[in-house]
Coordinates of C-alpha atoms and ligand atoms in Angstrom, one line a residue:
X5 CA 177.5 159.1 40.9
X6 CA 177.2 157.0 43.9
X7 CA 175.3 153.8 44.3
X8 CA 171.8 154.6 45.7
X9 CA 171.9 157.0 43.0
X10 CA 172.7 155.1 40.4
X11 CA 170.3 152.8 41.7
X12 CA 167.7 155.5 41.6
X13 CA 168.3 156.3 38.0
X14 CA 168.3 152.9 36.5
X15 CA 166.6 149.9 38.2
X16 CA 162.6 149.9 37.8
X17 CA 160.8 152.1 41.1
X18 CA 159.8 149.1 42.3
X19 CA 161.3 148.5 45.9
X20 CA 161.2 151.4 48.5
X21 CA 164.8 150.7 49.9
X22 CA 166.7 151.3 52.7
X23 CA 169.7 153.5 52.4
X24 CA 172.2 150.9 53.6
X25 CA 174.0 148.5 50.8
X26 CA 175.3 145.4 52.3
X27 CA 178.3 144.1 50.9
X28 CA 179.4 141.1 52.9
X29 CA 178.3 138.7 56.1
X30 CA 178.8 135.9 57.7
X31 CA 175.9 133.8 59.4
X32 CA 173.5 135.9 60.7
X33 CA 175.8 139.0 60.8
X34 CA 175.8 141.4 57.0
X35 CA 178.2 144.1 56.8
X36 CA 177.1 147.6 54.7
X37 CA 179.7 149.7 52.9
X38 CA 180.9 151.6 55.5
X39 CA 181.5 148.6 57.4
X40 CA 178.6 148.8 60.1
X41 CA 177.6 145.3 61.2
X42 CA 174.4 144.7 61.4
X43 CA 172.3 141.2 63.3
X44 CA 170.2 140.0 60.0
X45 CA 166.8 138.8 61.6
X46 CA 165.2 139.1 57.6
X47 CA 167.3 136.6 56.0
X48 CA 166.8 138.0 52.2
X49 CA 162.9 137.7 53.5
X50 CA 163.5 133.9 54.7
X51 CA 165.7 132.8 52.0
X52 CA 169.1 132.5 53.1
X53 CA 168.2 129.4 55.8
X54 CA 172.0 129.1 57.3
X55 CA 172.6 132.4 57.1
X56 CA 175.3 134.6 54.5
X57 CA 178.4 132.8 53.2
X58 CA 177.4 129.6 55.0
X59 CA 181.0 127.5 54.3
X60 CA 178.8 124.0 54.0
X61 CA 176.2 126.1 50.8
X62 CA 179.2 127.7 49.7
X63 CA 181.0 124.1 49.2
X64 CA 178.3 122.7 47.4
X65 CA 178.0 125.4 45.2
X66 CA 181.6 125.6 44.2
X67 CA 181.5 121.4 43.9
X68 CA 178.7 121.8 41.5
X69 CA 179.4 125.1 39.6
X70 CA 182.9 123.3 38.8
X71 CA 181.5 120.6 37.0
X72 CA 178.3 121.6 34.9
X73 CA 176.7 125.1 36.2
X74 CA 173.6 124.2 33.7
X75 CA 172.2 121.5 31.5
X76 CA 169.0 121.8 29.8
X77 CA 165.9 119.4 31.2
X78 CA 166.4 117.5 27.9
X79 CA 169.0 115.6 29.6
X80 CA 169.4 114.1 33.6
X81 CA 172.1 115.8 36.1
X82 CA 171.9 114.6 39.6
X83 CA 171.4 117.2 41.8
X84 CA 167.9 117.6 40.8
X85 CA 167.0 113.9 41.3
X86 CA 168.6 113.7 44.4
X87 CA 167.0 116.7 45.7
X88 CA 163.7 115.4 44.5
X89 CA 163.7 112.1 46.1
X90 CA 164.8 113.3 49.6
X91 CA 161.9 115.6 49.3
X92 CA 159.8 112.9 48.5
X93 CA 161.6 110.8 51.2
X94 CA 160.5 113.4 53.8
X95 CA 157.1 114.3 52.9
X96 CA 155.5 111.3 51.2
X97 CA 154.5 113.1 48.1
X98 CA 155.3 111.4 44.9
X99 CA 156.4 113.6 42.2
X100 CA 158.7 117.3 42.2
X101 CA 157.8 119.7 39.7
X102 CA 161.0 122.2 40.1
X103 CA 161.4 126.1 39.0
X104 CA 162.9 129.5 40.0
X105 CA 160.7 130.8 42.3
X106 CA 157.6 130.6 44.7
X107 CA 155.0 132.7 42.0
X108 CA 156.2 130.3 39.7
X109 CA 155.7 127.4 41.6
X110 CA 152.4 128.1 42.9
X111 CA 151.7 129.1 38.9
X112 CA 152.4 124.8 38.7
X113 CA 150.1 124.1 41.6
X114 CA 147.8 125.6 39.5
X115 CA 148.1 123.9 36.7
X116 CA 148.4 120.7 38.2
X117 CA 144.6 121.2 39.8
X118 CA 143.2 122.7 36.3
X119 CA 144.4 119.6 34.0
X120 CA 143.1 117.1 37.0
X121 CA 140.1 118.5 37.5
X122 CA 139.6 119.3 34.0
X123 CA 140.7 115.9 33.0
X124 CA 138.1 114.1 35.5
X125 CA 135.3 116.5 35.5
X126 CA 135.3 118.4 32.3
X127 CA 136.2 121.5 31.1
X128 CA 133.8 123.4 33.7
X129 CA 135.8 123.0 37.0
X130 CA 138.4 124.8 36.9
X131 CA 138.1 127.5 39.8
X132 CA 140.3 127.9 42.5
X133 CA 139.3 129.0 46.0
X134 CA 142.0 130.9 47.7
X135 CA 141.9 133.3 51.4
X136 CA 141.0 136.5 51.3
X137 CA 144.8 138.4 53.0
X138 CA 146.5 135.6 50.8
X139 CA 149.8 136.4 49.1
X140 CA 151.2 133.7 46.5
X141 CA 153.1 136.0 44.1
X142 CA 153.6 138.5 41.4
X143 CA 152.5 137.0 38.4
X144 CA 149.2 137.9 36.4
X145 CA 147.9 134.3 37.4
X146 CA 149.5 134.3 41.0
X147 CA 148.7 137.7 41.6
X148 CA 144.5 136.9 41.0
X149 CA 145.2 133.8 43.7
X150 CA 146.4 136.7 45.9
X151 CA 143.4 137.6 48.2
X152 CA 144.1 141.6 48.5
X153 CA 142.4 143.4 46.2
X154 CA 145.1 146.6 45.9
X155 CA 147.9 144.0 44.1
X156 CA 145.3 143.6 41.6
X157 CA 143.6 147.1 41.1
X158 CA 146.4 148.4 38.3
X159 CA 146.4 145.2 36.6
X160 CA 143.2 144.2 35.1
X161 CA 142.0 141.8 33.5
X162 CA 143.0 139.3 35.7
X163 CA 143.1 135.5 35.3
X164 CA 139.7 134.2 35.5
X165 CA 138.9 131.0 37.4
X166 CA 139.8 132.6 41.1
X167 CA 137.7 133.0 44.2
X168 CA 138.9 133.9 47.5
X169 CA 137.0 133.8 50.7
X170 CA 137.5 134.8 54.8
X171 CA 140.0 132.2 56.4
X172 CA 137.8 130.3 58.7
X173 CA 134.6 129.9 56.5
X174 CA 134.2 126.7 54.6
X175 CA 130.3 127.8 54.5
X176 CA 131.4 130.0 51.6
X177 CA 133.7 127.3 50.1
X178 CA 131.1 125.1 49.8
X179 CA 128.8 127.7 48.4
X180 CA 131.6 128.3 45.5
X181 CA 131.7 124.8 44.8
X182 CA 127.9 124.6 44.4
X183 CA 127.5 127.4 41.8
X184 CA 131.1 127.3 39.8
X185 CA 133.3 123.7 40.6
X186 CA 136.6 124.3 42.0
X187 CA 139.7 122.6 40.6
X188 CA 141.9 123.3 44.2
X189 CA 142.0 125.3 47.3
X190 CA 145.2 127.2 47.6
X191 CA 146.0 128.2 51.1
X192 CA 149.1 129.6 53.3
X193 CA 148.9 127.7 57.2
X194 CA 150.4 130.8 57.9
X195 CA 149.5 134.4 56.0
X196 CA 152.9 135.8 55.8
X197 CA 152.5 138.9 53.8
X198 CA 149.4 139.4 55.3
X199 CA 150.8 140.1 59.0
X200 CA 152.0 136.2 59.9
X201 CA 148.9 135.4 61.0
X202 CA 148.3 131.5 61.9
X203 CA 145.7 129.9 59.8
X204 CA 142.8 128.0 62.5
X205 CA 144.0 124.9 62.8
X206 CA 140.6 123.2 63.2
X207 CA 139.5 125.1 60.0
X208 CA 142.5 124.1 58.1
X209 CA 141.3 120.5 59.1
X210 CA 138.0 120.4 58.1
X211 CA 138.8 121.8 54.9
X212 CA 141.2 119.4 54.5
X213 CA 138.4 116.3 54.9
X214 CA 136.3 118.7 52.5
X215 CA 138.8 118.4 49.5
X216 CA 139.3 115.2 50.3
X217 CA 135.4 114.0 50.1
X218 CA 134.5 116.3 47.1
X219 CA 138.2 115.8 45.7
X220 CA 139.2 118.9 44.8
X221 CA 142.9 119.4 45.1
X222 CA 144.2 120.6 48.9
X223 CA 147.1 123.1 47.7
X224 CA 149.8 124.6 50.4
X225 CA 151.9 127.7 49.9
X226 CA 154.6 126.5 51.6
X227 CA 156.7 129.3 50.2
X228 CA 157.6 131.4 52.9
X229 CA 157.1 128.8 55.8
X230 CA 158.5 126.1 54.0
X231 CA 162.2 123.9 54.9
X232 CA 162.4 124.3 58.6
X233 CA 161.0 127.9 59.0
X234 CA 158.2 126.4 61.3
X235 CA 160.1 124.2 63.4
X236 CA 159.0 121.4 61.0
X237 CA 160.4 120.3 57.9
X238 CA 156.8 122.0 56.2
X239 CA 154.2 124.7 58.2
X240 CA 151.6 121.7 57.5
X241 CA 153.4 119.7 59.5
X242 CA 152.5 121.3 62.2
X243 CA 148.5 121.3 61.3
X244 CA 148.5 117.5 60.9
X245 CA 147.1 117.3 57.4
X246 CA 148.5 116.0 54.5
X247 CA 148.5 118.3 51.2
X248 CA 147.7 117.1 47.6
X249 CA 150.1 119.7 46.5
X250 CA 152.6 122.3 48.0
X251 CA 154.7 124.6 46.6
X252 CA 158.1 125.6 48.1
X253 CA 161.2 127.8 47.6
X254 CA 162.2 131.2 49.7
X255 CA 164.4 129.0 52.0
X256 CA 164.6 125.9 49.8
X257 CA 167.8 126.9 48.4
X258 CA 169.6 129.0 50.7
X259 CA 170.3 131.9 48.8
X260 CA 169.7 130.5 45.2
X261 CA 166.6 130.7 43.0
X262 CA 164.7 127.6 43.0
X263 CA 161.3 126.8 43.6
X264 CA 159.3 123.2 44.1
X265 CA 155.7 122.0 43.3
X266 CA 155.3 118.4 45.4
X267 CA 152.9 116.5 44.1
X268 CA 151.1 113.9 46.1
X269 CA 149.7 110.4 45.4
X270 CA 146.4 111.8 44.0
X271 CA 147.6 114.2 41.2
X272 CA 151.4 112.4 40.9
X273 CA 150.6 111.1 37.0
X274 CA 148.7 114.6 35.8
X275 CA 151.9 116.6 34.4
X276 CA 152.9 114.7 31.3
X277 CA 155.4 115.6 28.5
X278 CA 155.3 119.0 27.2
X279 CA 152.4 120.3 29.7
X280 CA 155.0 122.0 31.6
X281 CA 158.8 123.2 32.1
X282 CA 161.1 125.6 33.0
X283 CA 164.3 126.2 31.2
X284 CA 166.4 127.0 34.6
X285 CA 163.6 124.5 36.5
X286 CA 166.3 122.1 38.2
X287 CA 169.1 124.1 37.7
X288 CA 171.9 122.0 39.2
X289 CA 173.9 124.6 41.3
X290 CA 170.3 125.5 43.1
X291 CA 169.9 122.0 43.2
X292 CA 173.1 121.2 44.9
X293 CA 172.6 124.3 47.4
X294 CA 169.1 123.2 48.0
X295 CA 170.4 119.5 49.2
X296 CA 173.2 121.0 51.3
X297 CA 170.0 122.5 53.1
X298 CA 167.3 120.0 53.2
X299 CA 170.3 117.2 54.5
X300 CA 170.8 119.7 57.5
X301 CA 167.3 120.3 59.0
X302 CA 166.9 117.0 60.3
X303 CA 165.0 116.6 64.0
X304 CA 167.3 117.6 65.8
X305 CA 168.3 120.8 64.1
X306 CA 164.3 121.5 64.0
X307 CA 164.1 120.8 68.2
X308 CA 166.9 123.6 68.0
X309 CA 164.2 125.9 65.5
X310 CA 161.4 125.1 68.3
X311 CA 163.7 125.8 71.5
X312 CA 164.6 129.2 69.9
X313 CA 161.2 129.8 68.8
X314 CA 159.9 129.7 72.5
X315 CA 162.9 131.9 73.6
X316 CA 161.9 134.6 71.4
X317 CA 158.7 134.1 72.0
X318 CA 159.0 134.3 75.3
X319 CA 161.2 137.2 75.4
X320 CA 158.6 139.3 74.0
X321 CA 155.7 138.8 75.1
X322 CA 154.1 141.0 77.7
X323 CA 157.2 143.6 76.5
X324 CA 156.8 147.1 76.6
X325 CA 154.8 148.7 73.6
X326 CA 154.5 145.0 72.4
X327 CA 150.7 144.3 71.7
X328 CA 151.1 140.7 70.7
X329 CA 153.0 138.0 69.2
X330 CA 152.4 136.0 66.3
X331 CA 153.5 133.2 64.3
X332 CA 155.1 129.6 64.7
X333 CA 158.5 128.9 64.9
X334 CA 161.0 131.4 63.3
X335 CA 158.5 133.2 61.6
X336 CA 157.3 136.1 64.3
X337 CA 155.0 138.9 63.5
X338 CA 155.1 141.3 66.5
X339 CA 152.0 144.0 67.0
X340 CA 153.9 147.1 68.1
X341 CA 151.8 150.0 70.0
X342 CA 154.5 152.0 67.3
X343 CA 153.7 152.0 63.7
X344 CA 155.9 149.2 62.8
X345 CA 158.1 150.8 60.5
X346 CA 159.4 152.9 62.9
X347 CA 160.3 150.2 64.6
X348 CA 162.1 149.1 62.0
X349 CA 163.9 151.8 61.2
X350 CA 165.5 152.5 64.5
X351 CA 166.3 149.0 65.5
X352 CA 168.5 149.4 62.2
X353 CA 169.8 152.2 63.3
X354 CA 171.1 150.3 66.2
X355 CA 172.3 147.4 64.3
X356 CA 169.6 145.6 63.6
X357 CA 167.0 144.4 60.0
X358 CA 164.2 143.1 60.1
X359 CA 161.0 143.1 58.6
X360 CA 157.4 144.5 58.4
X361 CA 154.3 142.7 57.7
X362 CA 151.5 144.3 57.2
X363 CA 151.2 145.9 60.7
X364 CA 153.7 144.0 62.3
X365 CA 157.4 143.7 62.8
X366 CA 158.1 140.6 61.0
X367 CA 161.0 138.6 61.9
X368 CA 162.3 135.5 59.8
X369 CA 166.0 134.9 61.2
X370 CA 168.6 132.9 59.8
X371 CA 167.9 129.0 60.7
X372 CA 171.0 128.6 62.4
X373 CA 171.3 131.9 64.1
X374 CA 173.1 131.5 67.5
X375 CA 170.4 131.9 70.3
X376 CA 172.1 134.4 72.5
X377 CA 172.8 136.3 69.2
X378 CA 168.9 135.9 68.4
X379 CA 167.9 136.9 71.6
X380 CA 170.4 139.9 71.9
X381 CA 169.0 141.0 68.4
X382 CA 164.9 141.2 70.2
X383 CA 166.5 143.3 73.2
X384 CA 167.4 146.1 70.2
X385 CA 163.9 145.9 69.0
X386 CA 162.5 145.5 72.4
X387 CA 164.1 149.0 73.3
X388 CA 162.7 150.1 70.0
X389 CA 159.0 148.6 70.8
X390 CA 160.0 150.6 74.4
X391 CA 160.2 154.2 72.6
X392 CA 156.8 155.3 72.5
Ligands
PLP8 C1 157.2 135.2 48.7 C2 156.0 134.4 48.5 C3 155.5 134.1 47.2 C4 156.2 134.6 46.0 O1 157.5 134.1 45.8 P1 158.5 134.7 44.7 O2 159.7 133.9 44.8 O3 158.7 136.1 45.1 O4 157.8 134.6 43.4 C5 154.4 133.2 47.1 N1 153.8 132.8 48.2 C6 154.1 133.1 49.5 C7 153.4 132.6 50.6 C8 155.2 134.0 49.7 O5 155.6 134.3 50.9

């Protein structure tokens, strides 16, 4: 039996996949079985930051697998610490709360805002406001922060404790925080699985003062626009706000699972022994990958991000059958007058992945993908946008 067969018969129905199996890369390039190269503008859906094989990730992760692949949190390896103080270092949050992925780490941010809330106010505030188009993962609790109501229809009962409102209306936050006290507000600056749309940056403000005046916990999902995507180290960066919490991982690691929770000054002393854990959480390969990462996207590899980002963005606006362009940085949703998966499908066909979003054609390159390979990449889909 071949593969995609075999594939079909025994791994759970739950991705619709393409029928191409990649086998190798290097950088931005990936390679299926039959050897067809292909320009990777999806990165494992932002995760692999330098690219495939990257020979600096690679030599950490050989380093570390060498000497201890896994320890349990019961005793201290130094990846983890390491990784957690330059992430402190970079963002002025206090403490790192690590795990395996972003669902999980947002499931933390969670937490963090329930016990401190819970802890100051009483046992009645406890609800968290979230954005209606959010996405913050697959799990029963992430998936009832997720503001789209067709993840949740097969899955009932949810968590309780979870309210989601239009991006844009603080009106209807406050409202929520009259009638049932919330814990946190969870929010992407960016709505990647919603079609990358670009969170108001005035609203994102003035919800910022809000928490901060009725202190309730300002949470970022900074898993998909997280280390470097934006053009800065993380998307809030951009918005000029500081975060009680955010939660990381997509990119973090390069190719490894591991997610974050950064915890800022207010919240740093609410986690304390035994109200949390993970038994890969830290894990020191991921740990090790993750610091060959972070120590790379420094400024002047994000100026690089940014001068790419308004390459691309140049080159496609005002393109034919190109409606619009979204996003900030390397994450670029594009509103094809084509249904988008079409798009898709024939830019592969000429040698090209990316993504969809929603509507869009969502594209989340490789960090340190080569600009004229970048740009050669958006003439495929360009031609593709062309077809109509
Ligand atoms: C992908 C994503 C998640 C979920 O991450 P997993 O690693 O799949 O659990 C959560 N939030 C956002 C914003 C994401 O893009």
């Amino acid at each position: 039996m071949n593969l995609q067969s075999t594939d079909k018969k025994y791994i759970a129905n739950t991705y619709n996949r393409f029928p191409v199996s990649i086998v190798s890369g290097k950088g931005s390039v990936v390679k299926d079985e039959n050897g067809k190269e292909y320009i990777d503008l999806g990165s494992g859906i932002g995760v692999t930051s330098f690219g495939v094989a990257d020979e600096i990730w690679q030599n950490a992760v050989k380093e570390q697998i060498a000497k201890v692949q896994h320890m349990s949190n019961l005793y201290y390896t130094e990846p983890c610490i390491r990784l957690a103080e330059i992430l402190c270092e970079r963002t002025g949050m206090k403490k790192v709360f690590f795990s395996n992925s972003g669902a999980e780490a947002n499931e933390c941010a969670i937490k963090v805002a329930r016990k401190y809330a819970g802890g100051k106010y009483g046992e009645n505030r406890y609800t968290i406001i979230t954005l209606n188009n959010s996405f913050h993962g697959r799990t029963l609790t992430t998936l009832s922060a997720t503001g789209q109501e067709h993840y949740h229809e097969l899955f009932t009962p949810l968590t309780p404790g979870f309210k989601s409102v239009d991006a844009g209306d603080l009106e209807a936050i406050k409202k929520i925080h009259a009638e049932t006290p919330a814990a946190g507000v969870l929010i992407e600056c960016i709505q990647g699985e919603g079609g990358v749309l670009p969170v108001d940056k005035g609203f994102v403000e003035a919800l910022s003062d809000w928490c901060n005046e009725n202190d309730v916990l300002f949470m970022v999902d900074e898993v998909q626009t997280g280390n470097g995507r934006t053009g800065e180290l993380y998307c809030y960066m951009n918005y000029g706000v500081t975060p009680d919490v955010v939660s990381t991982a997509k990119g973090l690691a390069g190719g490894l699972p591991l997610g974050a929770t950064l915890i800022g000054e207010k919240a740093q002393d609410v986690l304390g022994y035994g109200d949390h854990g993970s038994t890969f959480g830290g894990n020191p390969v991921c740990c090790a990958a993750a610091l060959s990462i972070i120590e790379r996207i420094d400024d002047s590899f994000l100026s690089e991000v940014k001068d790419k980002s308004r390459a691309a963005f140049e080159s496609l606006s005002g393109a034919k059958g190109v409606e619009s362009v979204s996003g900030i940085g390397l994450m670029i949703g594009i509103k094809t007058k084509r249904p988008a998966a079409d798009v898709v499908k024939e830019s592969m066909e000429n040698g090209v992945l990316c993504l969809t979003a929603k509507d869009k054609v969502r594209l989340l390159p490789a960090l340190n993908i080569p600009k004229e390979t970048l740009l050669r990449a958006i003439e495929v889909i360009k031609t593709a946008c062309a077809n109509v």
